Coordinates of C-alpha atoms and ligand atoms in Angstrom, one line a residue:
K1 CA -69.3 31.7 23.1
T2 CA -66.5 32.8 20.9
R3 CA -63.2 34.6 21.7
T4 CA -63.5 36.5 18.4
G5 CA -65.8 39.5 18.9
G6 CA -68.5 39.5 16.5
A7 CA -68.1 36.1 15.0
D8 CA -70.3 33.2 15.1
Y9 CA -67.4 30.9 15.7
D10 CA -63.7 31.0 16.4
A11 CA -63.0 28.6 13.5
V12 CA -64.8 26.7 10.7
V13 CA -63.3 23.4 9.7
V14 CA -64.4 21.7 6.3
G15 CA -64.0 18.1 5.9
A16 CA -64.5 14.9 8.1
G17 CA -61.5 13.0 6.9
F18 CA -58.1 12.7 8.8
G19 CA -57.3 16.3 8.3
G20 CA -60.6 17.9 9.4
L21 CA -61.1 15.5 12.2
Y22 CA -57.6 16.2 13.7
A23 CA -58.1 19.9 13.3
V24 CA -61.4 19.9 15.1
H25 CA -59.7 18.1 17.9
K26 CA -56.6 20.3 18.2
L27 CA -58.7 23.7 18.2
R28 CA -61.9 22.5 20.1
N29 CA -60.5 20.0 22.5
E30 CA -57.1 21.3 23.2
Q31 CA -57.5 25.0 22.7
G32 CA -61.0 25.5 23.8
M33 CA -62.2 27.2 20.6
N34 CA -65.9 27.3 19.5
V35 CA -65.6 25.4 16.2
K36 CA -68.2 24.5 13.5
A37 CA -67.5 21.8 11.2
Y38 CA -69.0 20.6 7.8
D39 CA -68.9 18.0 5.2
N40 CA -70.9 17.2 2.3
A41 CA -70.9 13.5 3.0
A42 CA -73.5 12.0 5.3
D43 CA -71.0 11.0 7.9
I44 CA -67.3 10.7 9.0
G45 CA -64.6 9.4 7.0
G46 CA -63.7 11.5 3.8
T47 CA -61.9 9.4 1.3
W48 CA -63.1 6.4 3.1
F49 CA -66.6 7.3 3.3
W50 CA -66.8 7.8 -0.5
N51 CA -64.7 5.2 -1.8
R52 CA -66.5 1.9 -1.0
Y53 CA -65.8 0.1 -4.3
P54 CA -64.9 -3.5 -4.2
G55 CA -61.1 -4.0 -3.3
A56 CA -60.8 -0.6 -1.8
V57 CA -57.7 -0.7 0.4
S58 CA -54.9 1.5 1.7
D59 CA -51.7 0.7 0.1
T60 CA -49.7 2.1 2.9
E61 CA -49.2 -0.7 5.5
S62 CA -51.9 -0.8 8.4
F63 CA -49.5 0.0 11.2
V64 CA -48.8 3.4 9.8
Y65 CA -52.0 4.3 8.1
R66 CA -53.5 5.9 11.3
F67 CA -52.8 9.0 13.6
S68 CA -49.8 8.9 15.9
F69 CA -50.7 11.4 18.2
D70 CA -53.0 9.4 20.6
R71 CA -51.1 6.5 22.4
E72 CA -54.3 5.0 23.6
L73 CA -55.8 4.7 20.0
L74 CA -52.6 3.3 18.9
Q75 CA -52.7 0.6 21.4
R76 CA -56.4 -0.1 20.6
G77 CA -55.7 -0.5 16.9
R78 CA -57.2 -3.5 15.3
W79 CA -56.1 -4.7 12.0
K80 CA -56.0 -8.3 10.4
N81 CA -53.8 -7.9 7.5
R82 CA -50.7 -6.1 6.4
Y83 CA -53.0 -3.5 4.7
V84 CA -56.2 -2.0 6.0
T85 CA -59.3 -2.2 3.9
Q86 CA -61.8 0.7 3.3
P87 CA -64.3 -0.9 6.0
E88 CA -61.6 -1.1 8.6
I89 CA -60.4 2.5 8.0
L90 CA -63.8 3.8 8.1
A91 CA -64.5 2.1 11.4
Y92 CA -61.2 3.3 12.6
L93 CA -62.1 7.0 11.8
N94 CA -65.6 6.6 13.4
E95 CA -63.6 5.1 16.5
V96 CA -61.5 8.1 16.6
A97 CA -64.4 10.6 16.2
D98 CA -66.2 8.9 19.1
H99 CA -63.1 8.7 21.3
L100 CA -62.6 12.4 20.9
D101 CA -66.2 13.3 20.8
L102 CA -65.9 15.1 17.4
R103 CA -69.1 14.3 15.9
R104 CA -71.3 17.0 17.6
S105 CA -69.2 19.7 15.9
Y106 CA -70.1 18.5 12.5
E107 CA -73.0 19.3 10.3
F108 CA -73.1 16.5 7.5
N109 CA -74.7 16.6 4.2
T110 CA -73.7 20.3 3.8
K111 CA -71.4 21.6 1.2
V112 CA -69.6 24.6 1.7
S113 CA -70.3 26.6 -1.5
A114 CA -68.4 29.9 -0.9
A115 CA -65.9 31.4 1.6
Q116 CA -65.2 35.1 1.7
F117 CA -62.9 37.1 3.7
D118 CA -64.5 40.4 4.9
D119 CA -61.5 43.1 5.1
A120 CA -63.8 45.3 7.3
T121 CA -64.2 42.7 9.9
G122 CA -61.3 40.5 9.5
L123 CA -63.7 37.6 9.6
W124 CA -64.5 34.7 7.0
K125 CA -68.0 34.4 5.9
V126 CA -68.7 30.9 5.0
T127 CA -71.8 29.9 3.1
T128 CA -73.4 26.5 2.5
D129 CA -75.5 24.9 0.0
K130 CA -78.4 24.9 2.6
G131 CA -78.3 28.7 2.5
Q132 CA -76.7 29.2 5.9
A133 CA -73.9 31.9 6.4
V134 CA -71.6 31.7 9.4
T135 CA -68.7 33.9 10.2
A136 CA -65.3 32.7 11.9
K137 CA -61.8 34.1 12.3
Y138 CA -60.1 31.0 11.1
L139 CA -61.0 28.9 8.2
I140 CA -59.4 25.4 8.2
T141 CA -59.9 23.4 4.9
G142 CA -59.3 19.7 5.0
L143 CA -61.0 19.1 1.5
G144 CA -58.9 16.3 0.5
L145 CA -56.4 16.3 -2.4
L146 CA -58.1 13.1 -4.0
S147 CA -61.5 13.9 -3.4
A148 CA -63.1 16.0 -6.2
T149 CA -64.1 13.3 -8.7
N150 CA -63.2 13.3 -12.4
L151 CA -66.2 11.9 -14.5
P152 CA -65.1 12.2 -18.3
K153 CA -67.9 12.7 -20.5
F154 CA -68.5 10.3 -23.5
K155 CA -71.1 10.6 -26.1
G156 CA -74.2 8.7 -25.5
M157 CA -73.7 8.2 -21.7
D158 CA -77.1 9.5 -21.0
T159 CA -78.9 6.9 -23.0
F160 CA -76.9 3.8 -21.6
K161 CA -79.5 1.6 -20.2
G162 CA -77.2 0.1 -17.5
R163 CA -75.5 1.6 -14.5
I164 CA -72.7 4.1 -14.4
L165 CA -70.7 4.5 -11.2
H166 CA -67.6 6.3 -10.2
T167 CA -65.3 4.5 -7.6
G168 CA -65.0 7.8 -5.5
A169 CA -68.8 8.1 -5.0
W170 CA -69.6 4.5 -4.6
P171 CA -73.3 3.8 -3.4
E172 CA -74.4 1.1 -0.9
G173 CA -75.6 -2.1 -2.3
V174 CA -74.1 -2.4 -5.6
E175 CA -74.0 -6.1 -6.9
L176 CA -71.5 -6.8 -9.7
A177 CA -71.6 -10.6 -9.3
G178 CA -72.8 -12.4 -12.5
K179 CA -72.9 -8.9 -14.4
R180 CA -71.2 -7.9 -17.5
V181 CA -68.8 -5.0 -16.1
G182 CA -66.8 -2.6 -17.8
I183 CA -64.0 -0.7 -16.1
I184 CA -62.6 2.6 -17.4
G185 CA -59.1 3.5 -15.9
T186 CA -56.1 1.5 -14.8
G187 CA -54.5 3.7 -12.1
S188 CA -54.2 2.9 -8.3
T189 CA -58.0 2.6 -8.0
G190 CA -58.6 0.7 -11.3
V191 CA -56.0 -1.9 -10.4
Q192 CA -57.8 -2.5 -7.1
V193 CA -61.3 -2.8 -8.5
I194 CA -60.4 -4.8 -11.5
T195 CA -58.6 -7.4 -9.2
A196 CA -61.6 -7.6 -6.9
T197 CA -64.3 -7.6 -9.9
A198 CA -62.6 -10.3 -12.1
P199 CA -63.5 -13.2 -9.9
I200 CA -67.1 -12.3 -9.5
A201 CA -68.3 -10.8 -12.7
K202 CA -69.8 -12.7 -15.5
H203 CA -67.6 -10.8 -17.8
L204 CA -65.1 -7.9 -17.3
T205 CA -63.9 -5.6 -20.0
V206 CA -60.9 -3.3 -19.0
F207 CA -60.8 -0.2 -20.9
Q208 CA -57.0 0.9 -20.8
R209 CA -55.9 4.1 -21.9
S210 CA -52.3 3.8 -20.3
A211 CA -50.5 0.7 -19.5
Q212 CA -49.2 0.7 -15.9
F213 CA -46.2 -0.7 -14.1
V214 CA -47.8 -2.8 -11.1
V215 CA -46.1 -4.7 -8.6
P216 CA -47.6 -7.1 -6.1
I217 CA -49.2 -5.6 -3.0
G218 CA -48.2 -8.5 -0.7
N219 CA -51.2 -8.4 1.4
T220 CA -50.7 -11.2 4.1
P221 CA -52.4 -11.7 7.5
Q222 CA -50.5 -10.2 10.4
D223 CA -49.8 -12.4 13.3
A224 CA -50.5 -11.3 16.7
E225 CA -46.8 -11.1 17.5
T226 CA -46.1 -8.8 14.7
I227 CA -48.8 -6.4 15.8
A228 CA -47.7 -6.7 19.5
R229 CA -44.1 -5.8 18.3
Q230 CA -45.4 -2.6 16.3
K231 CA -47.5 -1.4 19.1
A232 CA -44.6 -1.8 21.7
T233 CA -42.1 0.2 19.2
Y234 CA -44.3 3.0 18.1
D235 CA -42.2 5.8 19.4
D236 CA -39.4 4.5 17.4
I237 CA -41.6 3.8 14.5
W238 CA -43.0 7.4 14.2
K239 CA -39.7 8.9 14.8
Q240 CA -38.5 7.0 11.8
V241 CA -41.6 7.8 9.6
K242 CA -41.5 11.5 10.3
S243 CA -37.8 11.9 9.5
S244 CA -38.1 9.7 6.2
A245 CA -39.1 10.9 2.7
V246 CA -42.1 9.0 1.7
A247 CA -43.2 8.2 5.5
F248 CA -44.4 4.7 4.5
G249 CA -42.7 2.9 7.4
F250 CA -39.7 1.5 5.8
E251 CA -36.1 2.8 5.4
E252 CA -35.7 4.3 1.9
S253 CA -32.6 2.8 0.1
T254 CA -29.4 4.8 0.1
I255 CA -27.9 2.6 -2.7
P256 CA -28.1 3.7 -6.2
A257 CA -29.1 1.2 -9.1
E258 CA -26.9 3.0 -11.5
T259 CA -23.7 1.4 -10.0
A260 CA -25.3 -1.9 -9.1
S261 CA -24.3 -4.9 -11.2
P262 CA -27.3 -6.4 -13.3
E263 CA -27.3 -9.4 -10.9
E264 CA -27.4 -7.2 -7.7
R265 CA -30.3 -5.2 -9.3
D266 CA -32.0 -8.3 -10.1
R267 CA -31.7 -9.8 -6.6
V268 CA -33.1 -6.7 -5.0
F269 CA -35.9 -6.2 -7.3
E270 CA -36.8 -9.9 -7.0
A271 CA -36.9 -9.5 -3.1
A272 CA -39.0 -6.5 -3.3
W273 CA -41.4 -8.3 -5.8
Q274 CA -41.9 -11.0 -3.2
R275 CA -42.1 -8.6 -0.2
G276 CA -44.8 -6.4 -2.1
G277 CA -45.6 -2.8 -1.9
G278 CA -45.5 -0.1 -4.6
F279 CA -43.7 2.7 -2.6
Y280 CA -41.3 0.1 -1.4
F281 CA -40.5 -1.1 -5.1
M282 CA -39.7 2.5 -6.1
F283 CA -38.1 3.9 -3.0
G284 CA -37.0 0.9 -0.8
T285 CA -34.9 -0.9 -3.5
F286 CA -32.6 1.8 -4.6
S287 CA -32.1 5.4 -4.1
D288 CA -32.3 6.7 -7.7
I289 CA -35.1 5.0 -9.5
A290 CA -37.2 8.4 -9.3
T291 CA -34.2 10.4 -10.5
S292 CA -31.9 8.5 -12.8
Q293 CA -32.9 7.2 -16.3
V294 CA -30.6 4.4 -15.9
A295 CA -32.1 3.0 -12.6
N296 CA -35.6 3.9 -13.8
D297 CA -35.0 1.7 -16.9
A298 CA -33.6 -1.1 -14.8
A299 CA -36.9 -1.1 -12.5
A300 CA -39.0 -1.0 -15.6
D301 CA -37.4 -3.6 -17.4
F302 CA -37.8 -5.9 -14.3
I303 CA -41.5 -5.3 -14.2
K304 CA -41.9 -5.7 -17.9
R305 CA -40.0 -9.1 -17.7
K306 CA -42.3 -10.2 -14.8
L307 CA -45.3 -9.2 -16.9
K308 CA -44.3 -11.1 -19.9
Q309 CA -43.8 -14.2 -17.8
I310 CA -47.2 -14.0 -16.0
V311 CA -49.5 -12.9 -19.1
K312 CA -50.0 -16.0 -21.3
D313 CA -51.4 -14.3 -24.4
P314 CA -48.5 -12.3 -26.2
E315 CA -51.0 -9.8 -27.7
T316 CA -52.5 -9.1 -24.2
A317 CA -49.0 -8.7 -22.7
R318 CA -47.8 -6.3 -25.4
K319 CA -51.1 -4.1 -24.7
L320 CA -50.2 -4.2 -21.1
T321 CA -46.6 -3.2 -21.5
P322 CA -45.9 0.4 -20.5
S323 CA -43.9 2.4 -23.0
D324 CA -43.2 5.4 -20.7
L325 CA -41.2 5.9 -17.7
Y326 CA -41.8 4.4 -14.3
A327 CA -42.6 7.8 -12.8
K328 CA -46.3 8.0 -11.6
R329 CA -47.6 7.1 -8.2
P330 CA -46.3 3.6 -7.8
L331 CA -49.0 1.0 -8.0
C332 CA -49.5 -2.4 -6.4
G333 CA -52.1 -5.1 -6.7
D334 CA -53.1 -8.5 -6.0
D335 CA -51.9 -10.5 -9.0
Y336 CA -52.8 -7.6 -11.3
Y337 CA -51.3 -9.0 -14.5
G338 CA -52.7 -12.5 -13.8
V339 CA -56.0 -11.1 -14.0
Y340 CA -55.7 -11.1 -17.8
N341 CA -55.3 -14.8 -18.1
R342 CA -58.8 -15.2 -17.1
D343 CA -61.3 -16.4 -19.7
N344 CA -63.8 -13.7 -18.4
V345 CA -61.5 -10.7 -18.8
T346 CA -61.0 -8.7 -22.0
L347 CA -58.4 -5.9 -22.3
A348 CA -59.6 -3.1 -24.7
D349 CA -56.7 -0.7 -25.3
V350 CA -58.5 2.6 -25.9
K351 CA -55.3 4.6 -26.7
A352 CA -55.1 2.5 -29.8
D353 CA -58.8 2.3 -30.5
P354 CA -60.6 5.1 -28.3
I355 CA -64.1 4.9 -26.8
A356 CA -66.3 6.3 -29.4
E357 CA -69.6 6.3 -27.6
F358 CA -71.9 4.6 -25.0
T359 CA -74.7 2.8 -26.8
L360 CA -77.9 1.7 -25.2
T361 CA -76.3 -1.6 -24.3
G362 CA -72.7 -0.9 -23.8
I363 CA -69.6 1.0 -25.3
R364 CA -68.5 1.2 -28.9
L365 CA -64.9 1.9 -29.8
A366 CA -63.7 3.8 -32.8
S367 CA -63.1 0.6 -34.8
G368 CA -66.7 -0.3 -34.3
A369 CA -66.0 -3.1 -31.8
E370 CA -68.8 -3.2 -29.4
H371 CA -68.8 -4.4 -25.7
E372 CA -72.1 -5.3 -24.2
L373 CA -72.3 -4.2 -20.5
D374 CA -74.6 -4.1 -17.6
V375 CA -72.3 -1.7 -15.5
V376 CA -69.7 0.7 -16.3
I377 CA -67.3 1.7 -13.5
F378 CA -65.3 4.9 -13.9
A379 CA -62.0 4.4 -12.2
T380 CA -61.0 7.8 -13.8
G381 CA -59.6 9.5 -10.6
F382 CA -59.9 13.0 -9.4
D383 CA -59.4 16.6 -10.1
A384 CA -56.6 16.3 -7.7
V385 CA -55.3 18.7 -5.1
D386 CA -56.9 22.0 -6.1
G387 CA -60.0 20.5 -7.5
N388 CA -62.2 21.2 -4.4
Y389 CA -60.9 24.5 -4.0
T390 CA -61.5 25.7 -7.3
R391 CA -65.2 24.2 -7.2
M392 CA -65.9 26.7 -4.5
D393 CA -66.1 30.2 -4.6
M394 CA -63.5 31.5 -2.5
R395 CA -62.3 35.0 -2.1
G396 CA -59.6 36.7 -0.1
R397 CA -58.7 40.3 0.6
N398 CA -60.6 42.9 -1.6
G399 CA -62.6 40.0 -3.1
V400 CA -59.6 38.4 -4.7
S401 CA -60.8 34.9 -6.3
L402 CA -58.7 31.8 -5.5
R403 CA -59.9 30.3 -8.9
D404 CA -58.5 33.3 -10.7
M405 CA -55.4 33.4 -8.7
W406 CA -54.8 29.5 -9.6
K407 CA -55.8 29.9 -13.2
E408 CA -52.4 28.9 -14.3
G409 CA -52.0 26.1 -11.7
P410 CA -52.4 26.2 -8.0
L411 CA -49.9 28.0 -6.0
G412 CA -49.9 28.1 -2.2
Y413 CA -47.3 28.3 0.6
L414 CA -46.0 25.1 2.3
G415 CA -49.2 23.4 1.1
I416 CA -51.0 25.3 3.9
M417 CA -51.5 28.9 3.3
E418 CA -51.9 31.6 0.4
A419 CA -51.1 35.0 0.0
E420 CA -54.0 37.4 0.2
F421 CA -56.0 34.9 2.0
P422 CA -55.6 35.7 5.7
N423 CA -56.4 33.0 8.4
L424 CA -56.9 30.5 5.6
F425 CA -55.1 27.3 6.7
M426 CA -55.4 24.4 4.1
I427 CA -54.6 20.7 5.0
L428 CA -52.9 18.9 2.1
G429 CA -53.2 22.2 0.1
P430 CA -51.0 22.6 -3.2
N431 CA -47.4 22.2 -3.0
G432 CA -47.5 20.0 0.3
P433 CA -45.5 16.9 0.8
F434 CA -46.2 13.8 -1.5
T435 CA -46.0 11.0 1.3
N436 CA -48.1 8.2 3.1
L437 CA -50.6 11.1 4.1
P438 CA -51.6 10.8 7.7
P439 CA -48.3 11.8 9.1
S440 CA -48.1 14.7 6.8
I441 CA -51.7 15.6 7.7
E442 CA -50.6 15.4 11.4
T443 CA -47.5 17.6 10.9
Q444 CA -49.7 20.4 9.0
V445 CA -52.6 20.5 11.6
E446 CA -49.9 20.6 14.5
W447 CA -48.1 23.6 12.8
I448 CA -51.4 25.2 12.0
A449 CA -52.7 24.8 15.7
D450 CA -49.4 26.2 17.0
M451 CA -49.7 29.2 14.6
V452 CA -53.4 29.8 16.0
K453 CA -52.1 29.5 19.6
T454 CA -49.4 32.0 19.1
M455 CA -51.9 34.4 17.5
E456 CA -54.4 33.9 20.3
A457 CA -51.7 34.4 22.9
K458 CA -50.5 37.7 21.2
G459 CA -53.9 39.0 20.4
L460 CA -53.1 39.0 16.6
K461 CA -56.0 39.1 14.4
T462 CA -54.6 38.1 11.0
S463 CA -51.7 36.1 9.4
E464 CA -50.8 35.6 5.7
P465 CA -47.6 34.8 4.0
T466 CA -45.8 37.3 1.9
A467 CA -46.4 37.0 -1.8
Q468 CA -42.5 36.7 -2.1
A469 CA -42.5 33.7 0.3
R470 CA -45.2 32.0 -1.6
D471 CA -43.5 32.4 -5.0
Q472 CA -40.1 31.2 -3.7
W473 CA -41.8 28.1 -2.2
V474 CA -43.7 27.4 -5.5
E475 CA -40.3 27.8 -7.4
L476 CA -38.6 25.5 -4.8
C477 CA -41.2 22.9 -5.5
R478 CA -40.7 23.2 -9.2
T479 CA -36.9 23.0 -8.7
I480 CA -37.2 19.9 -6.7
A481 CA -39.7 18.3 -9.0
N482 CA -37.5 18.9 -12.1
M483 CA -34.6 17.0 -10.4
T484 CA -36.8 13.9 -10.7
L485 CA -38.1 12.0 -13.6
F486 CA -41.8 12.5 -12.3
P487 CA -42.6 15.5 -14.5
K488 CA -41.8 13.5 -17.5
A489 CA -44.7 11.0 -17.0
E490 CA -48.2 12.3 -17.5
S491 CA -50.3 11.8 -14.3
W492 CA -52.6 13.5 -11.7
I493 CA -49.5 14.4 -9.7
F494 CA -49.1 17.3 -12.2
G495 CA -52.7 17.7 -13.2
A496 CA -52.1 15.9 -16.5
N497 CA -55.2 13.8 -16.1
I498 CA -57.9 16.6 -16.4
P499 CA -58.5 17.9 -19.9
G500 CA -57.7 21.7 -20.0
K501 CA -56.0 21.6 -16.6
K502 CA -52.6 23.4 -16.6
N503 CA -49.8 20.9 -16.3
T504 CA -48.0 22.3 -13.1
V505 CA -46.1 21.2 -10.0
M506 CA -48.4 20.7 -7.3
F507 CA -46.3 18.8 -4.6
Y508 CA -43.1 19.4 -2.6
L509 CA -41.1 16.3 -3.5
A510 CA -38.3 16.5 -1.0
G511 CA -40.0 14.3 1.6
L512 CA -41.5 14.7 5.0
G513 CA -38.5 14.9 6.9
N514 CA -37.2 17.9 5.1
Y515 CA -40.6 19.3 5.2
R516 CA -40.8 19.1 9.0
K517 CA -37.5 21.0 9.3
V518 CA -38.8 23.7 7.2
L519 CA -42.1 24.1 9.3
S520 CA -40.4 24.0 12.6
G521 CA -37.6 26.4 11.4
L522 CA -40.2 28.8 10.6
S523 CA -42.1 28.7 14.0
E524 CA -38.8 28.6 16.0
S525 CA -37.6 31.9 14.2
G526 CA -40.8 33.7 14.8
Y527 CA -42.4 33.2 11.4
P528 CA -40.4 35.6 9.3
T529 CA -42.4 34.9 6.2
I530 CA -45.8 35.5 7.6
I531 CA -47.3 39.0 8.0
F532 CA -49.5 39.5 11.0
D533 CA -52.1 42.0 11.2
R534 CA -51.2 43.6 7.9
A535 CA -52.4 47.2 7.4
V536 CA -54.5 47.3 4.3
E537 CA -55.3 50.3 2.4
C538 CA -59.2 50.7 1.9
V539 CA -59.9 50.1 -1.7
A540 CA -62.9 52.4 -2.5
Ligands
FAD601 P1 -60.5 13.5 2.6 O1 -60.2 12.2 3.3 O2 -60.5 13.4 1.1 O3 -61.7 14.3 3.1 C1 -62.3 15.4 2.5 C2 -63.6 15.6 2.9 O4 -63.9 17.0 2.6 C3 -64.6 14.8 2.0 O5 -65.2 13.9 3.0 C4 -65.3 15.7 1.2 O6 -66.7 15.4 1.0 C5 -65.2 17.0 2.1 N1 -65.3 18.2 1.2 C6 -64.7 18.6 0.2 N2 -65.1 19.8 -0.2 C7 -66.2 20.1 0.5 C8 -67.1 21.4 0.6 N3 -67.0 22.3 -0.5 N4 -68.0 21.4 1.6 C9 -68.1 20.2 2.6 N5 -67.1 19.3 2.5 C10 -66.3 19.1 1.5 N6 -53.3 8.0 1.1 C11 -52.3 7.3 1.6 O7 -51.6 7.9 2.2 N7 -52.0 6.0 1.5 C12 -52.9 5.3 0.6 O8 -52.7 4.0 0.6 C13 -54.1 5.9 0.1 N8 -54.9 5.3 -0.5 C14 -56.1 5.9 -1.2 C15 -56.9 5.2 -1.9 C16 -57.9 5.9 -2.5 C17 -59.0 5.1 -3.3 C18 -58.0 7.3 -2.3 C19 -59.2 8.0 -3.0 C20 -57.1 7.9 -1.6 C21 -56.2 7.5 -0.9 N9 -55.1 7.9 -0.2 C22 -54.2 7.2 0.3 C23 -55.3 9.6 -0.1 C24 -56.3 9.9 1.1 O9 -57.1 10.7 0.5 C25 -55.7 10.4 2.3 O10 -54.7 9.5 2.8 C26 -56.5 10.9 3.3 O11 -57.6 10.0 3.6 C27 -56.8 12.3 3.2 O12 -57.6 12.7 4.2 P2 -58.2 14.3 4.1 O13 -59.0 14.4 5.5 O14 -57.2 15.3 3.7 O15 -59.3 14.3 3.1
NA7_602 P1 -55.7 8.0 -11.7 O1 -54.5 7.4 -11.1 O2 -55.7 9.3 -12.2 O3 -56.2 7.1 -12.7 C1 -57.2 7.3 -13.6 C2 -57.2 6.3 -14.7 O4 -58.4 6.6 -15.5 C3 -56.0 6.3 -15.5 O5 -55.7 5.1 -16.0 C4 -56.6 7.3 -16.8 O6 -55.6 6.9 -17.8 C5 -57.9 6.7 -16.9 N1 -58.7 7.8 -17.5 C6 -58.9 9.0 -17.1 N2 -59.8 9.7 -18.1 C7 -60.0 8.8 -19.0 C8 -60.8 8.7 -20.3 N3 -61.3 10.0 -20.5 N4 -60.7 7.6 -20.9 C9 -60.1 6.5 -20.7 N5 -59.4 6.5 -19.7 C10 -59.4 7.5 -18.6 O7 -56.9 7.8 -10.5 P2 -57.0 6.7 -9.3 O8 -58.3 6.9 -8.6 O9 -56.6 5.5 -9.8 O10 -55.9 7.0 -8.3 C11 -55.7 8.5 -7.9 C12 -55.2 8.4 -6.5 O11 -56.2 8.2 -5.7 C13 -54.2 7.2 -6.3 O12 -52.9 7.7 -6.1 C14 -54.7 6.7 -4.9 O13 -53.8 7.2 -3.7 C15 -56.0 7.0 -4.8 P3 -54.3 7.7 -18.3 O14 -53.4 7.1 -17.2 O15 -54.6 9.2 -17.9 O16 -54.1 7.6 -19.6

């Protein structure tokens, strides 16, 4: 039974990661709605279903890479180390799904290929790759912001006799031990898969396009006492996390490096190096690394000095040394630079000597140098943020296409809504917060569920932001981003990793605490930027 006259379901939810699962719980379990959910994966997990490569781990600490809303689940939480591995996160999300009985709402192995808003009925029509079409009042998309894989094409790839894999679509049963492995990409994923593969591969060749700043992750076992303390203080922990900027479970520094002495900088950076954690190194040490050139240079110089001390071969150290700003997603790894001291590891600098083609047996560089390989792993990332939206045929009022609307870069209001797309609620949509993500996902899903509850209580049919509010939000995100150094470094955060993709701002970089204030301000003031039950002239 649906509440919405004429609709098959009250809501369709797409995605079975943190976002989709929580949305199904809020709308179905708490509000009694009739919900249908889809995922093109074979089961629960989202990111953690797909990314099963060796070394896959969350670099958010275990105690805050989880949902905060369910006290029982928090107390049940099991983790051994400071960071949770992919199998542990996948098991956790399955446990959440079972605990909340979410699985029965899902149809797996089913891709949503199109979603169209029907002006006449005020309903969404959702079409799948199985040829099904269902209608619903609300469309909640938890498509993931790092989920549409980026597989660059190289000449000869189809003739390569070995195996080609992407980290973001990792099949079961891959054996890398004793193989000659090539890895393309040295981002967050590359760092993880490189450090895990080097000790087991016969030979590993890393094809590096951009040298990276990588600090230690500091993955240590967690003793029972620490875990018990975390569990006992969860109320305080989440309060801190949700009022902080990056929401990683540590206090961000309020002390600028600009005015600190060189000795003081070194002391603080050294302590952070020993502690471990990429976001901690960038945001827990000093307050201005992401905003001040002087502070950024100080952090970058420290990492470069460490690199030079660790890497024995000066030529390899030179290739590994970044020349740009320390202003991408901060990376951390398990003795990443030390990997290049191994006899079975070769570093190929493909910025200086690009990949020319795949041959039958490996990869040939422009210089003619050949690397014989059994397996090539693409750790080449994702068409981030809007990739899964533009891969679908999404149409709002009067057939307006999202793909066309976002041609010059994705827009979006609050990372959640879009003008002309009534009752569409995105989880981690464009121009949302850049943080440890589960607390941001919860924030968004709770705000969405509140709005749905308000609409149902008032008998409202549609909600959409004004185009003006959307434009102002996008402009605000741009202004905030331009106050940082991040736009000066090329990365997926601005869409720079995809050939032909417009380089635009895609995040609200003012932090989760401020973001939560914006959202609660809007609901408390009666949603002044949202149009409810908009009267629309018929287009002949
Ligand atoms: P996802 O988990 O990405 O789920 C989206 C789901 O939607 C997928 O299962 C996908 O198959 C499905 N889907 C998409 N389009 C369609 C469609 N058209 N039809 C049907 N189904 C569809 N975040 C952190 O905060 N900390 C970390 O340390 C961290 N580490 C990460 C490491 C890796 C390797 C990756 C890839 C991401 C990492 N992230 C991390 C980001 C991570 O994606 C988020 O933390 C979180 O898991 C996102 O959850 P989600 O539900 O929004 O999306
Ligand atoms: P990233 O951070 O986008 O990294 C992708 C890597 O692949 C990066 O080193 C790229 O080099 C490299 N790349 C991409 N295309 C090519 C081509 N054509 N040739 C050579 N090298 C290439 O993706 P990740 O998966 O590591 O991380 C994304 C997020 O997901 C991360 O924040 C985690 O949260 C999980 P480039 O730097 O562009 O020169």
